[in-house]
Amino acid sequence: VTRVPVARPDAIRRHNLGLLLGQVHRDGEMTRAELTQRLRLSRSTIGALVAELTELGLLDERVPSGGVRAGRPSHVVAPRPGGPYAVAVDLDITHITTAAVGIGGHILARHVVETTGTPPGPREAAAHIIDAASVLAAQVDGAARPVGIGVSVPGTVSRRSGSVEFAPNLNWRHETFGAMLADAVPPSLPISLGNDADLAVLAEHLRGNARDCDDVIYLMARIGVGAGIIANGRPLRGYEGFAGEVGHNVVDPSGPHCHCGKRGCVETFIGEQALLTLAGRDEAATTESVAKVFADAFNGDPLAASAVRTVADALGRTIASLVNIFDPERVLLGGSLAGVLEFARDDVVRALNRDVLGGSESAPQLMPPGLGDDSSLLGAAELAFADLLLDPVGSR
Ligand SMILES: [Zn+2]
């Protein structure tokens, strides 16, 4: 979000309230002195802003305990326990995770529904989410209120309509999913949708392994494969908001069939189903079946090990093509790709150095995500928090 300077005193105050809340949200509790330094505002202005955010039930202040120091200790400002929370949803093919996430990005409660058999349709998924939201409401502090629902979707999401345009592995096309959810909740609870990889890179840039990095790609493989890209510190969305669908770049037109209807997409070489097939396993990709391949590879099963290495080689080649286009400083590998990196980093690096223009000198850092499997979920929470952080008074 680009923060534009504003002139009217009331607008300046509200703008600064958002900035201060955003600091504590992103970096956690800090002293008034630190806030004064970071926001370059006077001590009395910071004091007034903190008082107002405390009054709004968003932050809390306390005198730090321990440590004898000269002078009066600076008050510590922290998110208020029992303050508002985001309803964050990570909608995946095999499970729907819904969480109550507090200011500061802390997961307060979590609810997981396994979707066995065929993937859920949009109405079924919406019903699961609404049910989960009420389960979570009963689990968090009684006075806490939700500020909105943010949903991570494994497919392309239209920026303009909030519709899911194409989610190949869910078999959804042109679904007005945002509107379906909005129909089922009070109007005071805004709904926002985003692509899973786009949200993952957002969360990693905010609090994970890309905190200090403004040119980063998050490449993730679950059942589907996609990328979230931050270039020059800004999320790359594209004209329609569909940028980053790396998983459906065709690399071999006579290759295996892909769920999108084409053949030989990247996904059919580095996705979870590809890993299982290469390991000789005729079963659906689930958290358990994929984890078993990695466990067996580590335990010396030759077929499992060679399957991971084959995926590692294709992964290195995929990263090389991304590096040639985007020149990232760092590439985070999430979902099953984190397992590939852990078991076969040398194979990934060898293929990357072989295929990238300029060789090993051009290769970016390869890392797993810092937020584990929660990057997309926490990115979805950021969608739900966006209005509150922009204007803590107006979104009350
Ligand atoms: Zn495809």
Coordinates of C-alpha atoms and ligand atoms in Angstrom, one line a residue:
V1 CA 0.0 0.0 0.0
T2 CA 1.4 3.4 -1.0
R3 CA 0.9 5.9 1.9
V4 CA 0.3 9.3 0.4
P5 CA 0.9 12.4 2.6
V6 CA -2.3 14.2 3.6
A7 CA -2.9 17.7 4.8
R8 CA -6.0 18.1 7.0
P9 CA -5.2 17.8 10.8
D10 CA -7.8 15.1 11.3
A11 CA -6.6 13.2 8.3
I12 CA -3.0 13.5 9.5
R13 CA -3.9 12.2 12.9
R14 CA -5.8 9.2 11.4
H15 CA -3.0 8.6 9.0
N16 CA -0.5 8.6 11.9
L17 CA -2.7 6.3 13.9
G18 CA -2.5 3.8 11.1
L19 CA 1.3 4.1 10.8
L20 CA 1.8 3.6 14.5
L21 CA -0.6 0.6 14.6
G22 CA 1.1 -0.8 11.5
Q23 CA 4.5 -0.6 13.3
V24 CA 3.4 -2.6 16.3
H25 CA 1.5 -5.0 14.0
R26 CA 4.5 -5.7 11.9
D27 CA 7.4 -5.6 14.4
G28 CA 5.6 -6.5 17.7
E29 CA 5.7 -4.7 21.0
M30 CA 8.1 -1.8 21.4
T31 CA 8.7 1.1 23.7
R32 CA 7.2 4.6 23.2
A33 CA 10.8 5.8 22.7
E34 CA 11.3 3.3 19.8
L35 CA 8.1 4.5 18.2
T36 CA 9.2 8.1 18.6
Q37 CA 12.4 7.3 16.8
R38 CA 10.8 5.2 14.0
L39 CA 7.9 7.5 13.2
R40 CA 10.0 10.7 13.7
L41 CA 7.2 12.3 15.6
S42 CA 7.4 14.2 18.9
R43 CA 7.1 12.3 22.2
S44 CA 3.8 14.1 23.0
T45 CA 2.3 13.2 19.6
I46 CA 3.3 9.5 20.1
G47 CA 1.8 9.7 23.6
A48 CA -1.5 11.0 22.2
L49 CA -1.6 8.5 19.4
V50 CA -1.0 5.6 21.7
A51 CA -3.7 6.8 24.1
E52 CA -6.2 7.0 21.2
L53 CA -5.3 3.5 20.0
T54 CA -5.6 2.2 23.5
E55 CA -9.0 3.9 23.8
L56 CA -10.0 2.2 20.6
G57 CA -9.2 -1.2 22.2
L58 CA -6.4 -2.0 19.7
L59 CA -3.2 -1.5 21.8
D60 CA -2.1 -1.8 25.5
E61 CA 0.6 -0.1 27.4
R62 CA 2.6 -1.3 30.4
V63 CA 5.6 -0.2 32.4
P64 CA 8.5 -2.6 31.6
S65 CA 9.5 -4.9 34.4
G66 CA 13.0 -5.7 35.6
G67 CA 16.3 -4.0 34.9
V68 CA 17.3 -1.0 37.0
R69 CA 18.0 2.0 34.8
A70 CA 18.4 5.7 35.4
G71 CA 15.4 7.8 34.7
R72 CA 11.8 6.8 34.0
P73 CA 11.5 3.7 31.8
S74 CA 9.7 4.1 28.5
H75 CA 6.3 2.4 28.4
V76 CA 6.0 -0.7 26.3
V77 CA 3.2 -0.6 23.6
A78 CA 1.8 -3.9 22.5
P79 CA -1.3 -5.4 20.8
R80 CA -4.2 -5.6 23.2
P81 CA -5.0 -9.2 24.2
G82 CA -8.7 -9.7 23.3
G83 CA -8.4 -7.0 20.6
P84 CA -9.9 -7.4 17.1
Y85 CA -8.9 -10.3 15.0
A86 CA -8.8 -11.3 11.4
V87 CA -10.5 -14.5 10.1
A88 CA -7.9 -15.9 7.8
V89 CA -8.6 -18.8 5.5
D90 CA -6.2 -21.0 3.6
L91 CA -8.3 -22.8 1.1
D92 CA -6.4 -25.8 -0.3
I93 CA -7.4 -28.8 -2.3
T94 CA -7.2 -31.3 0.6
H95 CA -8.0 -29.1 3.6
I96 CA -9.5 -25.8 4.6
T97 CA -7.6 -24.1 7.4
T98 CA -9.4 -21.2 9.1
A99 CA -7.7 -19.2 11.9
A100 CA -8.4 -16.2 14.1
V101 CA -5.3 -14.0 13.8
G102 CA -4.7 -11.1 16.2
I103 CA -2.9 -7.8 15.6
G104 CA 0.8 -8.7 15.4
G105 CA 0.1 -11.8 13.3
H106 CA -0.4 -14.2 16.2
I107 CA -2.6 -17.2 15.5
L108 CA -5.1 -17.2 18.4
A109 CA -7.2 -20.2 17.3
R110 CA -7.1 -22.6 14.4
H111 CA -9.7 -24.9 12.8
V112 CA -9.0 -27.4 10.0
V113 CA -11.4 -29.3 7.9
E114 CA -10.1 -32.2 5.7
T115 CA -11.9 -32.3 2.4
T116 CA -11.7 -36.0 1.4
G117 CA -12.6 -37.3 -2.1
T118 CA -13.5 -34.7 -4.6
P119 CA -12.4 -31.1 -4.0
P120 CA -15.1 -28.8 -2.5
G121 CA -17.2 -26.7 -4.8
P122 CA -17.5 -23.0 -4.0
R123 CA -20.8 -23.2 -2.1
E124 CA -19.5 -26.1 0.0
A125 CA -16.2 -24.3 0.7
A126 CA -18.1 -21.1 1.7
A127 CA -20.3 -23.1 4.1
H128 CA -17.1 -24.6 5.7
I129 CA -15.6 -21.2 6.2
I130 CA -18.8 -19.7 7.7
D131 CA -19.0 -22.7 10.1
A132 CA -15.3 -22.4 11.0
A133 CA -15.7 -18.6 11.7
S134 CA -18.3 -19.3 14.3
V135 CA -16.3 -22.1 15.9
L136 CA -13.4 -19.6 16.2
A137 CA -15.5 -16.9 17.5
A138 CA -16.4 -19.2 20.4
Q139 CA -12.7 -19.9 21.0
V140 CA -11.3 -16.4 21.2
D141 CA -11.7 -13.9 24.0
G142 CA -15.4 -13.2 24.4
A143 CA -15.2 -9.4 23.7
A144 CA -13.0 -9.8 20.6
R145 CA -14.6 -8.9 17.3
P146 CA -13.6 -10.0 13.8
V147 CA -12.5 -7.2 11.4
G148 CA -12.9 -9.1 8.2
I149 CA -12.4 -12.4 6.4
G150 CA -9.3 -12.9 4.1
V151 CA -9.2 -16.0 1.9
S152 CA -6.2 -17.5 0.2
V153 CA -7.2 -19.4 -2.9
P154 CA -5.2 -21.8 -5.0
G155 CA -6.0 -20.1 -8.3
T156 CA -6.3 -16.8 -10.1
V157 CA -8.4 -14.1 -8.4
S158 CA -9.7 -11.2 -10.3
R159 CA -8.7 -7.9 -8.8
R160 CA -11.7 -6.2 -10.1
S161 CA -14.6 -8.5 -9.2
G162 CA -13.1 -10.6 -6.3
S163 CA -14.1 -13.7 -8.3
V164 CA -12.0 -16.9 -8.6
E165 CA -11.3 -16.9 -12.3
F166 CA -9.6 -20.3 -12.6
A167 CA -8.5 -22.8 -9.9
P168 CA -7.6 -25.9 -12.0
N169 CA -7.1 -28.3 -9.1
L170 CA -10.4 -27.2 -7.5
N171 CA -12.0 -27.3 -10.9
W172 CA -13.5 -23.9 -10.4
R173 CA -14.0 -21.4 -13.2
H174 CA -15.4 -17.9 -13.0
E175 CA -16.8 -18.5 -9.5
T176 CA -18.2 -15.4 -7.7
F177 CA -16.8 -16.9 -4.5
G178 CA -16.3 -13.5 -2.7
A179 CA -20.0 -12.6 -3.3
M180 CA -21.1 -16.1 -2.0
L181 CA -19.2 -15.5 1.2
A182 CA -20.4 -11.9 1.6
D183 CA -24.0 -13.1 1.3
A184 CA -23.6 -15.3 4.3
V185 CA -22.0 -12.8 6.7
P186 CA -23.0 -9.4 8.1
P187 CA -22.1 -6.4 5.8
S188 CA -19.8 -5.2 8.6
L189 CA -17.5 -8.1 7.9
P190 CA -15.7 -7.4 4.6
I191 CA -14.4 -10.3 2.5
S192 CA -11.2 -10.2 0.5
L193 CA -9.6 -12.9 -1.7
G194 CA -6.1 -13.4 -2.9
N195 CA -4.0 -16.0 -4.7
D196 CA -2.1 -18.3 -2.3
A197 CA 1.4 -17.7 -3.5
D198 CA 0.8 -13.9 -3.7
L199 CA -0.4 -13.9 -0.1
A200 CA 2.5 -16.2 1.0
V201 CA 5.2 -13.8 -0.4
L202 CA 3.4 -10.9 1.3
A203 CA 3.5 -12.6 4.7
E204 CA 7.1 -13.6 4.2
H205 CA 8.1 -10.1 3.2
L206 CA 6.3 -8.7 6.3
R207 CA 7.5 -11.2 9.0
G208 CA 9.2 -14.2 7.5
N209 CA 12.4 -15.0 5.6
A210 CA 12.0 -12.1 3.1
R211 CA 11.8 -9.4 5.8
D212 CA 14.9 -7.7 4.6
C213 CA 14.6 -8.5 1.0
D214 CA 12.8 -6.4 -1.7
D215 CA 13.3 -8.7 -4.6
V216 CA 12.0 -12.1 -3.7
I217 CA 10.0 -14.9 -5.3
Y218 CA 8.0 -17.4 -3.2
L219 CA 7.6 -20.6 -5.3
M220 CA 5.2 -23.1 -3.8
A221 CA 4.1 -26.6 -4.6
R222 CA 1.1 -28.2 -3.0
I223 CA -1.1 -30.0 -5.4
G224 CA -0.8 -26.9 -7.6
V225 CA 2.4 -24.9 -8.2
G226 CA 2.5 -21.1 -8.3
A227 CA 4.7 -18.1 -7.5
G228 CA 4.3 -14.9 -5.6
I229 CA 6.7 -12.2 -6.7
I230 CA 7.8 -9.0 -5.0
A231 CA 10.0 -6.8 -7.3
N232 CA 11.5 -3.6 -6.1
G233 CA 9.6 -4.0 -2.8
R234 CA 6.2 -4.1 -4.5
P235 CA 4.0 -7.1 -5.2
L236 CA 3.8 -8.0 -8.9
R237 CA 0.2 -8.5 -9.8
G238 CA -0.1 -8.0 -13.5
Y239 CA -2.9 -6.4 -15.5
E240 CA -5.7 -8.7 -14.3
G241 CA -3.9 -9.7 -11.1
F242 CA -3.0 -13.1 -12.4
A243 CA 0.8 -12.8 -12.5
G244 CA 2.9 -15.7 -11.2
E245 CA 1.2 -18.7 -12.6
V246 CA 4.5 -20.3 -13.2
G247 CA 3.1 -23.8 -12.6
H248 CA 1.3 -23.7 -15.9
N249 CA 4.2 -22.7 -18.1
V250 CA 4.4 -25.4 -20.7
V251 CA 7.9 -26.9 -20.8
D252 CA 7.1 -30.1 -22.7
P253 CA 4.0 -30.1 -25.0
S254 CA 4.2 -33.9 -25.1
G255 CA 4.6 -34.2 -21.3
P256 CA 2.1 -35.5 -18.7
H257 CA -1.5 -34.1 -18.7
C258 CA -2.1 -31.2 -16.3
H259 CA -5.3 -30.3 -14.5
C260 CA -5.5 -27.0 -16.5
G261 CA -6.1 -29.0 -19.7
K262 CA -2.7 -28.7 -21.2
R263 CA 0.3 -31.0 -21.2
G264 CA 3.8 -30.8 -19.8
C265 CA 3.2 -27.8 -17.5
V266 CA 5.9 -27.1 -14.8
E267 CA 3.4 -28.4 -12.2
T268 CA 3.5 -31.9 -13.8
F269 CA 7.3 -32.0 -13.1
I270 CA 7.6 -30.4 -9.7
G271 CA 4.2 -30.7 -8.1
E272 CA 3.3 -33.1 -5.3
Q273 CA 1.5 -35.5 -7.7
A274 CA 4.6 -35.7 -9.9
L275 CA 6.7 -36.5 -6.8
L276 CA 4.4 -39.4 -5.9
T277 CA 4.3 -40.8 -9.4
L278 CA 8.1 -40.7 -9.7
A279 CA 8.3 -42.5 -6.4
G280 CA 6.1 -45.3 -7.9
R281 CA 3.1 -44.5 -5.7
D282 CA -0.3 -44.7 -7.2
E283 CA -2.1 -42.6 -4.6
A284 CA -3.5 -39.1 -4.2
A285 CA -1.3 -36.3 -2.9
T286 CA -2.1 -35.6 0.7
T287 CA 0.0 -34.2 3.6
E288 CA 0.7 -37.7 4.7
S289 CA 1.5 -39.4 1.4
V290 CA 3.9 -36.6 0.4
A291 CA 5.6 -36.6 3.9
K292 CA 6.1 -40.3 3.5
V293 CA 8.1 -39.9 0.3
F294 CA 10.5 -37.5 2.0
A295 CA 10.7 -39.7 5.1
D296 CA 11.5 -42.8 2.9
A297 CA 14.1 -40.8 0.9
F298 CA 15.8 -39.8 4.2
N299 CA 15.7 -43.5 5.3
G300 CA 17.5 -44.6 2.2
D301 CA 14.6 -45.8 0.0
P302 CA 16.3 -45.6 -3.5
L303 CA 13.1 -45.0 -5.5
A304 CA 11.9 -42.2 -3.1
A305 CA 15.4 -40.6 -3.1
S306 CA 15.6 -40.7 -6.9
A307 CA 12.1 -39.2 -7.2
V308 CA 13.1 -36.2 -5.0
R309 CA 16.3 -35.8 -7.0
T310 CA 14.4 -35.8 -10.3
V311 CA 12.0 -33.1 -8.9
A312 CA 15.0 -31.2 -7.6
D313 CA 16.5 -31.1 -11.1
A314 CA 13.3 -29.8 -12.7
L315 CA 13.0 -27.3 -9.8
G316 CA 16.5 -25.9 -10.4
R317 CA 15.6 -25.4 -14.1
T318 CA 12.3 -23.7 -13.1
I319 CA 14.1 -21.3 -10.7
A320 CA 16.7 -20.6 -13.5
S321 CA 14.0 -19.4 -15.8
L322 CA 12.5 -17.2 -13.0
V323 CA 15.9 -15.8 -12.3
N324 CA 16.4 -14.9 -16.0
I325 CA 13.2 -12.9 -15.9
F326 CA 13.0 -11.4 -12.4
D327 CA 16.6 -11.4 -11.1
P328 CA 15.5 -12.0 -7.4
E329 CA 17.9 -11.8 -4.5
R330 CA 16.2 -14.7 -2.8
V331 CA 13.8 -17.5 -3.7
L332 CA 11.7 -19.1 -1.0
L333 CA 10.6 -22.7 -1.6
G334 CA 7.3 -23.6 0.1
G335 CA 5.0 -26.6 0.4
S336 CA 6.7 -29.8 -0.8
L337 CA 9.5 -27.8 -2.4
A338 CA 10.8 -27.0 1.1
G339 CA 11.2 -30.8 1.5
V340 CA 12.9 -31.1 -1.9
L341 CA 15.4 -28.3 -0.9
E342 CA 16.1 -30.0 2.4
F343 CA 16.8 -33.4 0.9
A344 CA 18.4 -32.5 -2.4
R345 CA 19.7 -28.9 -2.2
D346 CA 22.8 -29.8 -4.1
D347 CA 20.7 -31.2 -7.0
V348 CA 18.6 -28.0 -7.1
V349 CA 21.7 -25.8 -7.1
R350 CA 23.4 -27.8 -9.8
A351 CA 20.5 -27.6 -12.1
L352 CA 20.0 -23.9 -11.3
N353 CA 23.7 -23.1 -12.0
R354 CA 23.6 -25.2 -15.2
D355 CA 20.5 -23.4 -16.6
V356 CA 20.6 -19.8 -15.4
L357 CA 22.2 -17.1 -17.6
G358 CA 25.6 -16.2 -16.0
G359 CA 25.9 -19.5 -14.0
S360 CA 26.4 -19.7 -10.3
E361 CA 27.2 -15.9 -10.0
S362 CA 23.6 -15.1 -10.9
A363 CA 22.0 -17.7 -8.6
P364 CA 19.8 -16.3 -5.8
Q365 CA 19.7 -17.5 -2.2
L366 CA 17.4 -20.5 -1.8
M367 CA 15.5 -20.7 1.5
P368 CA 12.5 -22.4 3.1
P369 CA 9.7 -20.0 4.2
G370 CA 10.2 -18.5 7.7
L371 CA 6.5 -19.0 8.5
G372 CA 6.5 -22.7 7.7
D373 CA 3.2 -23.8 6.2
D374 CA 1.3 -20.7 7.5
S375 CA 2.6 -18.2 5.0
S376 CA -0.6 -18.1 2.8
L377 CA -2.8 -18.2 5.9
L378 CA -1.0 -15.2 7.5
G379 CA -1.0 -13.4 4.2
A380 CA -4.8 -13.8 4.1
A381 CA -5.0 -12.3 7.6
E382 CA -3.2 -9.2 6.2
L383 CA -5.9 -8.8 3.6
A384 CA -8.5 -8.8 6.4
F385 CA -6.4 -6.3 8.4
A386 CA -5.8 -3.9 5.5
D387 CA -8.7 -1.5 6.2
L388 CA -8.0 -1.3 10.0
L389 CA -4.3 -0.5 9.4
L390 CA -5.2 2.2 6.9
D391 CA -7.6 3.9 9.2
P392 CA -8.0 2.5 12.7
V393 CA -10.8 5.1 13.5
G394 CA -12.8 4.8 10.3
S395 CA -12.9 1.0 10.2
R396 CA -14.2 0.6 13.7
Ligands
ZN1 ZN -1.2 -26.7 -16.4

